[in-house]
CSV table of C-alpha atoms and ligand atoms in Angstrom, one decimal:
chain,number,residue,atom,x,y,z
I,1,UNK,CA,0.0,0.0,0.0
I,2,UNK,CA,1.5,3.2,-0.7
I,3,UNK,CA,0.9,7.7,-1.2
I,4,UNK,CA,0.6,8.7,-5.0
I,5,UNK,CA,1.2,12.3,-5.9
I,6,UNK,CA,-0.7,12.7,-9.8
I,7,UNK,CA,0.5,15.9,-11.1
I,8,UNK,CA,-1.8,17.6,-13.5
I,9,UNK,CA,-5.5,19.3,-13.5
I,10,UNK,CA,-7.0,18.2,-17.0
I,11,UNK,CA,-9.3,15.2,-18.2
I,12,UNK,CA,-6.2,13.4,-18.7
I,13,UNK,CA,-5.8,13.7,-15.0
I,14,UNK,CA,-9.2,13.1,-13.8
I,15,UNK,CA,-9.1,10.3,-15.9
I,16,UNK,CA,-6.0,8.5,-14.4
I,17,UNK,CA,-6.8,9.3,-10.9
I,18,UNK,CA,-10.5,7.7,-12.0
I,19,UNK,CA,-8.4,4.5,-12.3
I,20,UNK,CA,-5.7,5.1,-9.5
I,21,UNK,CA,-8.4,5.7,-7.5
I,22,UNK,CA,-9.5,1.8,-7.5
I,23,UNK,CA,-5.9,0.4,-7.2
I,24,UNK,CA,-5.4,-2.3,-4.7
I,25,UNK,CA,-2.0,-1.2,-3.7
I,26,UNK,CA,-3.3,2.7,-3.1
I,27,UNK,CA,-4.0,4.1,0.5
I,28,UNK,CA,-3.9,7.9,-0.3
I,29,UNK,CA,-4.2,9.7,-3.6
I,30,UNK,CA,-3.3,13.6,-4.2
I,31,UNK,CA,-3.9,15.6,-6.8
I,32,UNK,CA,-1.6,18.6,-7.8
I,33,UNK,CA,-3.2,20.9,-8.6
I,34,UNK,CA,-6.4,18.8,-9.5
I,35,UNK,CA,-10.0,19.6,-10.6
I,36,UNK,CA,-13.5,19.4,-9.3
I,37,UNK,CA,-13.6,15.9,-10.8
I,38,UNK,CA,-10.4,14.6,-9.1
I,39,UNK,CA,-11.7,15.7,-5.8
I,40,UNK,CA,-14.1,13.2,-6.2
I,41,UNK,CA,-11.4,10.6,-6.0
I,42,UNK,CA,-9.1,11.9,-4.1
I,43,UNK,CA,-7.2,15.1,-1.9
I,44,UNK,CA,-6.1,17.6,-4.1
I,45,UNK,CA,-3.6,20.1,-3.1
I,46,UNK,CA,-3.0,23.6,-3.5
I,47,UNK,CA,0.5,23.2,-5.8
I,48,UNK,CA,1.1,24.5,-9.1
I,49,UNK,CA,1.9,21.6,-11.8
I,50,UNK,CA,5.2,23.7,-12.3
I,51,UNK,CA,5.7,24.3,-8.8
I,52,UNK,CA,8.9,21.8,-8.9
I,53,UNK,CA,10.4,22.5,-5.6
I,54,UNK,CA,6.5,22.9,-4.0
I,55,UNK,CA,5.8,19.2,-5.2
I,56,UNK,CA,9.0,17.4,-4.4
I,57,UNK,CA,8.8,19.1,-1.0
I,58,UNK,CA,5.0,17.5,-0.5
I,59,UNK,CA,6.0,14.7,-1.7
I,60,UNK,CA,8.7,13.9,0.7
I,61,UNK,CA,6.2,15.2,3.7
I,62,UNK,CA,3.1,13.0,2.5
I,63,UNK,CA,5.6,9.5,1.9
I,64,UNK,CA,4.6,9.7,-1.4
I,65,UNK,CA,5.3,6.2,-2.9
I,66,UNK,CA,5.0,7.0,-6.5
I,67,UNK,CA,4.5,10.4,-8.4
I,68,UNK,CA,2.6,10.3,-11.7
I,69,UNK,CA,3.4,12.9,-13.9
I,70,UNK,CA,0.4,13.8,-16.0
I,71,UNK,CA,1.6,17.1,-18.4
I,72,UNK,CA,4.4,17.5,-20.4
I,73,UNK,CA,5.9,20.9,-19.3
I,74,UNK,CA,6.7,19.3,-15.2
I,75,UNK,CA,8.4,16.5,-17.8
I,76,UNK,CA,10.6,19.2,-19.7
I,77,UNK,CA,11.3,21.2,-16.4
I,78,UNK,CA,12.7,18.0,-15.0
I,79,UNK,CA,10.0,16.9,-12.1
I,80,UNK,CA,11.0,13.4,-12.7
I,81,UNK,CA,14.7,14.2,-12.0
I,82,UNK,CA,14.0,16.3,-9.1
I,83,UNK,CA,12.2,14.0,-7.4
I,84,UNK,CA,14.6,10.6,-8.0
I,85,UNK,CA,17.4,13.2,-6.7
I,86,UNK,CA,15.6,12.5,-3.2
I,87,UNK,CA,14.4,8.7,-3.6
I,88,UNK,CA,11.0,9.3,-4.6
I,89,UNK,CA,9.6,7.2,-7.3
I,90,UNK,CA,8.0,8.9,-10.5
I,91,UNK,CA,6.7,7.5,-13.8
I,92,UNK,CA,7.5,9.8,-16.8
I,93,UNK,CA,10.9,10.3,-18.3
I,94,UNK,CA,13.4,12.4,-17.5
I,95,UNK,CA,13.7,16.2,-18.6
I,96,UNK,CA,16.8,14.9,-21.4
I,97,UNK,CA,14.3,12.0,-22.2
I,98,UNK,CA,11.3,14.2,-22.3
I,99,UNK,CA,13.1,16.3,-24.9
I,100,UNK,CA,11.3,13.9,-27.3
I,101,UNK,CA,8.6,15.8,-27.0
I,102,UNK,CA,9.6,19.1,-25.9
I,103,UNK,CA,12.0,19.6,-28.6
I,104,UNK,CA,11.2,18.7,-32.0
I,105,UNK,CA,14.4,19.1,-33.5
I,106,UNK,CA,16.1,16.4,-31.0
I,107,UNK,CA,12.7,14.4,-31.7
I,108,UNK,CA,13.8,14.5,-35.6
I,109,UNK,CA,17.3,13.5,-34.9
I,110,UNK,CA,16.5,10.6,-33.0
I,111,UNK,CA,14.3,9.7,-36.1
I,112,UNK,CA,16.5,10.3,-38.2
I,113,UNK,CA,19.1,8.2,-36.5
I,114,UNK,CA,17.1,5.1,-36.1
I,115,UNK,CA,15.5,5.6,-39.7
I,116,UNK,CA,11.8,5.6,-38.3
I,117,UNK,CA,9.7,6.8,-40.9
I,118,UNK,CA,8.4,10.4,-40.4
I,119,UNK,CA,7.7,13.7,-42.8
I,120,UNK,CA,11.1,14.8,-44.4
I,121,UNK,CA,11.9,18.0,-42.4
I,122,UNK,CA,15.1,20.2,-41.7
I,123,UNK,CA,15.5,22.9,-38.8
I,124,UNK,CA,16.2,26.2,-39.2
I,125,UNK,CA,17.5,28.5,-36.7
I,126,UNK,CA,17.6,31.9,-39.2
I,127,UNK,CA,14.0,33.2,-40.3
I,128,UNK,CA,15.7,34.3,-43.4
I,129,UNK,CA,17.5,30.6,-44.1
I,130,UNK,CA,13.4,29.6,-43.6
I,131,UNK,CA,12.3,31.5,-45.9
I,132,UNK,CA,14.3,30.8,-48.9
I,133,UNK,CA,14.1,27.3,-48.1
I,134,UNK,CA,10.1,27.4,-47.8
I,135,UNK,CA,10.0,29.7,-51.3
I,136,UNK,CA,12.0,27.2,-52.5
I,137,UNK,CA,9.9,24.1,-52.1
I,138,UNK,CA,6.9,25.2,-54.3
I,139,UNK,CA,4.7,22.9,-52.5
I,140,UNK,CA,2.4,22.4,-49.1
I,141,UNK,CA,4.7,23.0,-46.2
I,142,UNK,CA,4.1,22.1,-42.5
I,143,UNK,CA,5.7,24.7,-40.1
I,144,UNK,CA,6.0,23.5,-36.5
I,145,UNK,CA,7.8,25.3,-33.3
I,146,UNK,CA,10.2,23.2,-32.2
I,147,UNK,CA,9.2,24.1,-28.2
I,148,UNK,CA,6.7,23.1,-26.5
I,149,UNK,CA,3.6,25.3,-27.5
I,150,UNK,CA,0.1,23.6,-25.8
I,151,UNK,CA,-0.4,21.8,-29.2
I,152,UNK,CA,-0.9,25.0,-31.0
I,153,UNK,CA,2.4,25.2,-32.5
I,154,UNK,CA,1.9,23.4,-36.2
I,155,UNK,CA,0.8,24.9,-39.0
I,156,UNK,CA,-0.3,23.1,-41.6
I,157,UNK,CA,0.1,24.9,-45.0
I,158,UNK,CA,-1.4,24.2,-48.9
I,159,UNK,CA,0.9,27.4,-50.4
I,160,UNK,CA,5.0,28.2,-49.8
I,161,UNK,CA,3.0,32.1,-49.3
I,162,UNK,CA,1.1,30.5,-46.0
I,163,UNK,CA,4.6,28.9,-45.4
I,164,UNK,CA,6.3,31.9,-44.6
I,165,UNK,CA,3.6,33.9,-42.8
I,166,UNK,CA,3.8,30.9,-40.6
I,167,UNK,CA,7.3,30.8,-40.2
I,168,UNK,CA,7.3,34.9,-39.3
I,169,UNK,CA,4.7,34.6,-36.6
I,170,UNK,CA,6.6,31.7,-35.1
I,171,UNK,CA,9.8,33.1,-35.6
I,172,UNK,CA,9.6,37.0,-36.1
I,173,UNK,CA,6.9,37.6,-34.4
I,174,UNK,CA,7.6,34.4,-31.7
I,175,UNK,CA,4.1,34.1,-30.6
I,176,UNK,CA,5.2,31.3,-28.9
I,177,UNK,CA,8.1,32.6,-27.0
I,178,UNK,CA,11.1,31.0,-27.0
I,179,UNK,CA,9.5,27.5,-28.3
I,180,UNK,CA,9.9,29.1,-31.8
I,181,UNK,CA,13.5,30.1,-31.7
I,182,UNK,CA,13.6,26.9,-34.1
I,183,UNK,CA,11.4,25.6,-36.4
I,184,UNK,CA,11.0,22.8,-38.7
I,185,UNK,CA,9.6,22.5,-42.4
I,186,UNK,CA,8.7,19.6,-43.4
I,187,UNK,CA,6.8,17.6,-45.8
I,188,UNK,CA,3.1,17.5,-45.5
I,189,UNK,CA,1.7,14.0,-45.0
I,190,UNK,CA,-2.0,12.4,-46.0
I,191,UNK,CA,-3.8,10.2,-44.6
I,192,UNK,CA,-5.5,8.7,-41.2
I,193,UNK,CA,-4.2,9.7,-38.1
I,194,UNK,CA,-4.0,7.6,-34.9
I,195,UNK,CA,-2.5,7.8,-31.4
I,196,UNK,CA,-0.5,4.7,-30.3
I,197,UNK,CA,0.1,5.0,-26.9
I,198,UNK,CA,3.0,2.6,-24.8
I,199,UNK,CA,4.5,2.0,-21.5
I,200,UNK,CA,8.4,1.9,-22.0
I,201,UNK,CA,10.0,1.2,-19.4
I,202,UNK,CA,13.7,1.9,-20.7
I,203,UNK,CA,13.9,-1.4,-22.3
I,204,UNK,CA,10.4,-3.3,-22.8
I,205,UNK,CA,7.6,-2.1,-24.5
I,206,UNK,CA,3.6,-2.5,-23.9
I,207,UNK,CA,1.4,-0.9,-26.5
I,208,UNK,CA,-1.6,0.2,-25.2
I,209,UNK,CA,-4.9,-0.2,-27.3
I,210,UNK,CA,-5.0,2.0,-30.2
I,211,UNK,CA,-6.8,5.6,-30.3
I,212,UNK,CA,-7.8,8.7,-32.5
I,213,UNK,CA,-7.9,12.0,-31.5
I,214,UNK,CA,-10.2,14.9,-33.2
I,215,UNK,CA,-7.5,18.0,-33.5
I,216,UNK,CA,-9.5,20.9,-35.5
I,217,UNK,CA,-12.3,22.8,-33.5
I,218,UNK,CA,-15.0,22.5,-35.7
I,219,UNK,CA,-17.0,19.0,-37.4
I,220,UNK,CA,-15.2,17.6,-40.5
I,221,UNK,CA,-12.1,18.8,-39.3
I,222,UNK,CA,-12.5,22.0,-40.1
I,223,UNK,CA,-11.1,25.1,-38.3
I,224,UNK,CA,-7.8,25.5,-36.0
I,225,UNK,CA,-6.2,23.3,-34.1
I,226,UNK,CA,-7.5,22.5,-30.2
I,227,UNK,CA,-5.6,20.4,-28.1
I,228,UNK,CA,-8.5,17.7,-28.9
I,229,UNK,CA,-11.9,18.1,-29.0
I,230,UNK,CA,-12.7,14.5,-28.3
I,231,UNK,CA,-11.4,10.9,-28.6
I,232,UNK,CA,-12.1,7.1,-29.4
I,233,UNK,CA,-10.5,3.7,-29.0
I,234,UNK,CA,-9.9,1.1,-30.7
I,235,UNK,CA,-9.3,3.3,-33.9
I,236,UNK,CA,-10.0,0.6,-36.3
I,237,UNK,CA,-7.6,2.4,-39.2
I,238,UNK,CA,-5.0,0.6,-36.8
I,239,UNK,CA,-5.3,-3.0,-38.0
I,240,UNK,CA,-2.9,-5.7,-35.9
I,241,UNK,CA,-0.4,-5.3,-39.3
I,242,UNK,CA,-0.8,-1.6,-39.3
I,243,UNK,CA,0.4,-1.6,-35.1
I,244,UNK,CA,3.1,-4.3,-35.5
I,245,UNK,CA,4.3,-2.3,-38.1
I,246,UNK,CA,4.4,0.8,-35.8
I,247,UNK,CA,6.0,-0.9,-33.4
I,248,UNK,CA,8.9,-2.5,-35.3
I,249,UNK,CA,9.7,0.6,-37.2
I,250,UNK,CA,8.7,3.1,-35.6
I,251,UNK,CA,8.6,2.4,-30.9
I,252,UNK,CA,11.4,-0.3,-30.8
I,253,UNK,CA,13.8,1.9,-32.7
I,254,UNK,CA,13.3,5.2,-30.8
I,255,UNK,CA,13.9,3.4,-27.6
I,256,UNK,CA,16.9,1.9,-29.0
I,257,UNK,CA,17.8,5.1,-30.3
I,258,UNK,CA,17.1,6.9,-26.3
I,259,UNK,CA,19.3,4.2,-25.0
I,260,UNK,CA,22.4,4.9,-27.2
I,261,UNK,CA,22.0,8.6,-26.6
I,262,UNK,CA,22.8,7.9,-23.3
I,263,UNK,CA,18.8,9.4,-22.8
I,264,UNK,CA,16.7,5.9,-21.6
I,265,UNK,CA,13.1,6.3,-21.6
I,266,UNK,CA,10.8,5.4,-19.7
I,267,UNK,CA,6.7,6.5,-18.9
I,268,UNK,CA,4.3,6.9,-21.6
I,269,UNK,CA,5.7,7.0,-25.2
I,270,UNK,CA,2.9,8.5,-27.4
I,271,UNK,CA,3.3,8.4,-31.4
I,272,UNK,CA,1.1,10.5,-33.2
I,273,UNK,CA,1.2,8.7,-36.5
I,274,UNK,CA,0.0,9.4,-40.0
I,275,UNK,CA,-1.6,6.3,-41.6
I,276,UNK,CA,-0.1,7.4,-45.4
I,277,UNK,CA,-0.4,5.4,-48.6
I,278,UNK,CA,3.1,4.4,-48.5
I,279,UNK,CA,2.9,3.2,-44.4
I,280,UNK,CA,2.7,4.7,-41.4
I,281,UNK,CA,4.9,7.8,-40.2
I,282,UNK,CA,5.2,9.9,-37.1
I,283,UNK,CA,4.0,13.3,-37.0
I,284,UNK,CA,5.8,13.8,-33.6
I,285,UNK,CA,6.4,11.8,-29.8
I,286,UNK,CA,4.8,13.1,-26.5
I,287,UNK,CA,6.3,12.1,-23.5
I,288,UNK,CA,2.8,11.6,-21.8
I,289,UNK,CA,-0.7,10.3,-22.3
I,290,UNK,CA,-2.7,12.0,-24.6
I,291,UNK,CA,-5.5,14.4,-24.2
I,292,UNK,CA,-8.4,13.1,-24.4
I,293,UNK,CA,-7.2,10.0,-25.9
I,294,UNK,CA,-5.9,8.8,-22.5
I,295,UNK,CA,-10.3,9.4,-21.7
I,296,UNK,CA,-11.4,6.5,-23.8
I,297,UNK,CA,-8.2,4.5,-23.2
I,298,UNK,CA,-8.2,4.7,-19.5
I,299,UNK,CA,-12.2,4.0,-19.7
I,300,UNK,CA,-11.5,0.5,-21.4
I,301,UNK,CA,-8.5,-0.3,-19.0
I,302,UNK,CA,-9.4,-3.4,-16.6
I,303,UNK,CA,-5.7,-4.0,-15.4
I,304,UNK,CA,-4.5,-2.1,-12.3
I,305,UNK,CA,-2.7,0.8,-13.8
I,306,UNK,CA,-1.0,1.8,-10.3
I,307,UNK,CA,0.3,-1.9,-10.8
I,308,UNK,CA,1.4,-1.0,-13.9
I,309,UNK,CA,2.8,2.1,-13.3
I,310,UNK,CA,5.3,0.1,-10.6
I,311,UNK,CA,6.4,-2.2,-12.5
I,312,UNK,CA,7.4,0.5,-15.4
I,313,UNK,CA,9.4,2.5,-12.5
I,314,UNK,CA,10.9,-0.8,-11.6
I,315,UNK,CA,12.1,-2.0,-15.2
I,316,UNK,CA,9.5,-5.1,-14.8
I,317,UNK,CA,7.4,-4.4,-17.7
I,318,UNK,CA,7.7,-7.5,-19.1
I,319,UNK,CA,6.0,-9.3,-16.5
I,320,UNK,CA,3.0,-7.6,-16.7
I,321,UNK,CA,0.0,-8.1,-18.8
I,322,UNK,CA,-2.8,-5.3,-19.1
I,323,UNK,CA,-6.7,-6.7,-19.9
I,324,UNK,CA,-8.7,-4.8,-21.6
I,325,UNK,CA,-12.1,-4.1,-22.4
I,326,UNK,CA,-13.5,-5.3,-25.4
I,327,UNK,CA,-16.2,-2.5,-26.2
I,328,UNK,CA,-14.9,0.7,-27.7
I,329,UNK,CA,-15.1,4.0,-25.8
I,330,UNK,CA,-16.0,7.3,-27.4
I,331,UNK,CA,-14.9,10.8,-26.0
I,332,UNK,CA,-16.9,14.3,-26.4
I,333,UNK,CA,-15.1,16.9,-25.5
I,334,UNK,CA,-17.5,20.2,-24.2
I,335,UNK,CA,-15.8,23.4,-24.7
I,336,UNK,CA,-16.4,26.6,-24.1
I,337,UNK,CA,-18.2,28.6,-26.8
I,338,UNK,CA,-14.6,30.6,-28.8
I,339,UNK,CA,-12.5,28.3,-27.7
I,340,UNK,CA,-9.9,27.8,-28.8
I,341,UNK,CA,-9.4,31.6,-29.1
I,342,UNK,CA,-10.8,33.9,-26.2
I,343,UNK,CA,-13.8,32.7,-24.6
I,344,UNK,CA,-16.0,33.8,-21.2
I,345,UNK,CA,-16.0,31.7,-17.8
I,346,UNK,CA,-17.6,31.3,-14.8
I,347,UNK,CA,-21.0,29.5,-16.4
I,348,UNK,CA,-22.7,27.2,-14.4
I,349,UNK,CA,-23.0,23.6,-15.0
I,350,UNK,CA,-25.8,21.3,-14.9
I,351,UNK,CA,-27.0,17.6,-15.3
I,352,UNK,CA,-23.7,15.8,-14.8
I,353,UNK,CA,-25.0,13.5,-12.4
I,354,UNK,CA,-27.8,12.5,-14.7
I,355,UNK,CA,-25.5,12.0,-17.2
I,356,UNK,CA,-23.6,9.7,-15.3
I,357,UNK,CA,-26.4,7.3,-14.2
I,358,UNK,CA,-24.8,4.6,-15.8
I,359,UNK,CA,-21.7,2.8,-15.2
I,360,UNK,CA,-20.6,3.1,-19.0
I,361,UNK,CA,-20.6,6.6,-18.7
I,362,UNK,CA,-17.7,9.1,-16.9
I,363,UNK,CA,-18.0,12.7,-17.0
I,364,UNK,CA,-14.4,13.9,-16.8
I,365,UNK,CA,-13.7,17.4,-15.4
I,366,UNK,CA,-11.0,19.1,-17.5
I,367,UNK,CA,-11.3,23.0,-17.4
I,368,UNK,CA,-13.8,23.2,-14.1
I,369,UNK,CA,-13.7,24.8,-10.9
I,370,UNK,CA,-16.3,24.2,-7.4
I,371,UNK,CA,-17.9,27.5,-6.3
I,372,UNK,CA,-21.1,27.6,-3.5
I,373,UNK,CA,-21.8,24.3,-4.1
I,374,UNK,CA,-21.9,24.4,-7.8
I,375,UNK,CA,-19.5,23.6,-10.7
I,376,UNK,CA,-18.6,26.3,-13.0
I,377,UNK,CA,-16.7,26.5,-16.6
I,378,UNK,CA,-13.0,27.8,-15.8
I,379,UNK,CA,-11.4,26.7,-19.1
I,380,UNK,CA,-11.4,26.3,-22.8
I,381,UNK,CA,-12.1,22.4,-22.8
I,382,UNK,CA,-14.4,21.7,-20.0
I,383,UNK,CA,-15.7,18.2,-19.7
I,384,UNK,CA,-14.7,14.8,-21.4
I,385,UNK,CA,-18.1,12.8,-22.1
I,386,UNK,CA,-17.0,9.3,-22.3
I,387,UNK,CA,-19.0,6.4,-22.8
I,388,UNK,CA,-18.4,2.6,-23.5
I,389,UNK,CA,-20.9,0.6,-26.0
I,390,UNK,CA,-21.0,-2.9,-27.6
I,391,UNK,CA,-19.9,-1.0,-30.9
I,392,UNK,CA,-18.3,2.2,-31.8
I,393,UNK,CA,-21.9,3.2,-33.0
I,394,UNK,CA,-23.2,2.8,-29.8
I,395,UNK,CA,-20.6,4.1,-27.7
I,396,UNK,CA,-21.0,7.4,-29.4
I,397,UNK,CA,-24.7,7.8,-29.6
I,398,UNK,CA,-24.0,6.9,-25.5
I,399,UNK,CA,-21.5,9.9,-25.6
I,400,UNK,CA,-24.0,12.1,-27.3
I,401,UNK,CA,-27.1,11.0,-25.1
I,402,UNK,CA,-25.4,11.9,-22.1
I,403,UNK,CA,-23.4,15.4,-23.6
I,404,UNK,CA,-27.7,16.4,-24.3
I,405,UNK,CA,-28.2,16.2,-20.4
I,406,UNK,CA,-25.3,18.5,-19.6
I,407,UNK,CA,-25.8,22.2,-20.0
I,408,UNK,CA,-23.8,25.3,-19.5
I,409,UNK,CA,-24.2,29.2,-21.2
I,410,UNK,CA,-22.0,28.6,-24.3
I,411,UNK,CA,-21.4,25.0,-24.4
I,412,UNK,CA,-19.7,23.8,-27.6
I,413,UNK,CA,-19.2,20.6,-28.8
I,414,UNK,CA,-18.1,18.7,-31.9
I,415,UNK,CA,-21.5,16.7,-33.4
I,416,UNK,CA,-18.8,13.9,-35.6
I,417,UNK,CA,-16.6,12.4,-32.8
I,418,UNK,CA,-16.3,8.9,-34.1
I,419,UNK,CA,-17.5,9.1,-37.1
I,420,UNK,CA,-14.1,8.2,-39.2
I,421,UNK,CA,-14.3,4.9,-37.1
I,422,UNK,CA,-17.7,4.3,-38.8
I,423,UNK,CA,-17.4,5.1,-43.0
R,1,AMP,P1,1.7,17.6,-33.9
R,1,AMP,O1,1.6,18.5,-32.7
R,1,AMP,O2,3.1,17.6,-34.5
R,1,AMP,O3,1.0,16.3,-33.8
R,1,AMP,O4,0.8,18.3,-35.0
R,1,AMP,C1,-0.5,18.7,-34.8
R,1,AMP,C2,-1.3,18.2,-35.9
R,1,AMP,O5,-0.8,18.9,-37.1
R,1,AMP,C3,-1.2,16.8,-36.2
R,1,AMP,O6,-2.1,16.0,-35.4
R,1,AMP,C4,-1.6,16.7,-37.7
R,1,AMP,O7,-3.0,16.9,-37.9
R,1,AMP,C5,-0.9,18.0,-38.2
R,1,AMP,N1,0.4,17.7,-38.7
R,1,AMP,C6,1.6,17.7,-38.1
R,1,AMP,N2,2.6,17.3,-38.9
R,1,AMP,C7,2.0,17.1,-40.1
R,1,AMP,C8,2.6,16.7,-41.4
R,1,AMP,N3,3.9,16.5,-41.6
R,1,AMP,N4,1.7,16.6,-42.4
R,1,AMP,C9,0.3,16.8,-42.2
R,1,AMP,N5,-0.2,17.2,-41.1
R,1,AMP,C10,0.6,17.3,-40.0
R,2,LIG,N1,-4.6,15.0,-27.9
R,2,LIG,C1,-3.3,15.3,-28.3
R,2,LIG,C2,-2.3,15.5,-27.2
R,2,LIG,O1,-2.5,15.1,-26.1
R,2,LIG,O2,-1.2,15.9,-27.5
């Protein structure tokens, strides 16, 4: 029996502390910062995600057994090593290893050098070098940050024109801070995409079930980029050839690749994957679970993650086995009308107990706050509807039945979540 510290305050989080929640080896779970939703599972505590000295601290007052490391910036700023500097177990990588997601340029050498297949791409460090290069091409260009950004940092263009604007406001204009002192151009890719999601635990690998995330803020993938506005697993586009395939070319070699850079990995390793004509390629790595995807994963997870979790930390991987369950889950993500630009909050939130009646259905709290009593909108994504169902079909009219009971001023959802899965 031990303390876990889960760091984070999104779904994501909600989610895993959902599952952490109803671990046999778990006598206390915290939750820094947390949300109205993790409260319901656990004690959340008044600590900054990026508060690293605030949480190593707590962690060594509370006997925190294990720290779970929910969002990638904690990862990059090196919460992991922190904490293993004073004994503390944490699962997630290490800041170096975390650079796989947090900088993009190491994440294309490390492709590069174990010949995964990915978008061709170069980094530039001179607007100016950008520009020519871009002009150059003649041809639909993706331009990404090569910092960490909140998922905002790719742009995908159709003109070299587009391109460049792209590359200004990243570089030039650096609406992204120091994350676009680099950037990279690369090659645009077409096709499905799908999140495959693994434990790594520096040496063995255990690929989760297979999951698609729904980027753009408006049905038919249309509009800007969100950090997801909802989720579903299995993603069928990902047959058994299609994920042996990923993992041969694309998860072994990277964690080879970690290990001879003297960087081991070990946590989640997420590939975000473009299903392409000519095979599948990686768009880019994340050190963490996804967002929402982790919703449906966690939803259909029957194994004990704490369990699981240990025996990552503890380089045991391979004697664990995860179950999982059969029927799909489907994710809706309810948003605040704007988002992802500005939007109001402070609305007040009804009917998520009635949504939740049944036990194949888990309102997750992502951008929500307690006031009086009452739970209020305090962010751009603001619940996760997720549901299970004996097919995808049914899984998402679940979703959808239970999103219709929820209200709030404003409330914005995507009406299509899942229906790829079904064409
Ligand atoms: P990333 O944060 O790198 O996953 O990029 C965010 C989104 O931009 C991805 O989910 C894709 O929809 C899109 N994207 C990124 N790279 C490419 C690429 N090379 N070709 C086409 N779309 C891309
Ligand atoms: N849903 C995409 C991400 O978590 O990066």
């Amino acid at each position: 029996m031990m303390n876990v510290l889960l760091v984070g305050s999104g779904g994501r989080e909600h989610a895993l502390g959902w599952k952490l929640s109803q671990s046999k080896e778990l006598s206390q779970l915290y939750i820094a910062p947390g949300n109205p939703g993790t409260a319901q599972v656990g004690t959340n505590v008044d600590l900054k995600d990026n508060d690293i000295a605030g949480l190593v601290k707590f962690a060594q007052e509370k006997d925190i057994g294990l720290v779970v490391v929910g969002p990638e910036d904690p990862l990059a700023m090196g919460l992991v090593d922190a904490l293993t500097a004073v004994g503390i177990k944490a699962f997630g990588p290490t800041a170096a290893a975390a650079a796989i997601e947090a900088d993009k340029a190491f994440a294309k050498k490390m492709m590069n050098a174990g010949s995964i297949p990915t978008a061709e791409g170069r980094v530039f460090e001179k607007y100016g070098d950008a520009k020519a290069y871009i002009a150059s091409r003649d041809a639909a260009v993706v331009i990404k940050a090569a910092g960490l950004a909140k998922g905002k940092g790719v742009f995908v263009c159709n003109d070299p024109a587009d391109g460049i604007l792209a590359a200004e406001k990243v570089m030039v204009e650096r609406i992204f801070g120091d994350a676009g002192e680099r950037i990279i151009v690369e090659e645009k890719l077409v096709g499905q995409e799908a999140s495959i999601l693994a434990f790594v635990d520096g040496h063995n690998i255990y690929v989760m079930e297979s999951s698609q995330d729904h980027k753009p803020v408006g049905d038919g993938d249309t509009g800007p980029n969100t950090g997801g506005m909802g989720a579903y697993s299995p993603a069928p586009v990902v047959t058994d050839k299609v994920l042996s395939q990923i993992e041969r070319e694309v998860l072994v070699p990277l964690v080879d690749c970690m290990n001879r850079n003297g960087t081991p990995y070990s946590g989640i390793l997420y590939a975000g994957i473009m299903i392409t004509p000519g095979g599948p390629k990686v768009l880019e790595f994340n050190a963490r679970f996804g967002d929402p995807e982790a919703q449906p994963i966690v939803m259909r997870m029957k194994s004990d993650l704490l369990e699981v979790m240990l025996a990552v930390c503890d380089l045991r991987l391979h004697k664990v086995q995860l179950n999982w369950d059969p029927r799909p889950a489907v994710c809706v993500v309810m948003a605040s009308g704007g988002y992802p630009d500005s939007y109001e909050k402070g609305k007040v939130i009804t009917g998520i107990e009635e949504a939740e009646r049944s036990s194949d259905i888990k309102v997750f709290h992502a951008g929500t706050t307690g006031k009086d009593g009452q739970i209020l909108t305090s962010g751009g994504r603001v619940l996760g509807v997720t549901a299970l169902g004996t097919t995808i079909a049914d899984a998402q009219a679940n979703a959808y039945a239970a999103v219709k009971k929820i209200n709030f001023d404003g409330a914005y959802y995507r009406s299509d979540i899942a229906a790829k899965a079904l064409k």
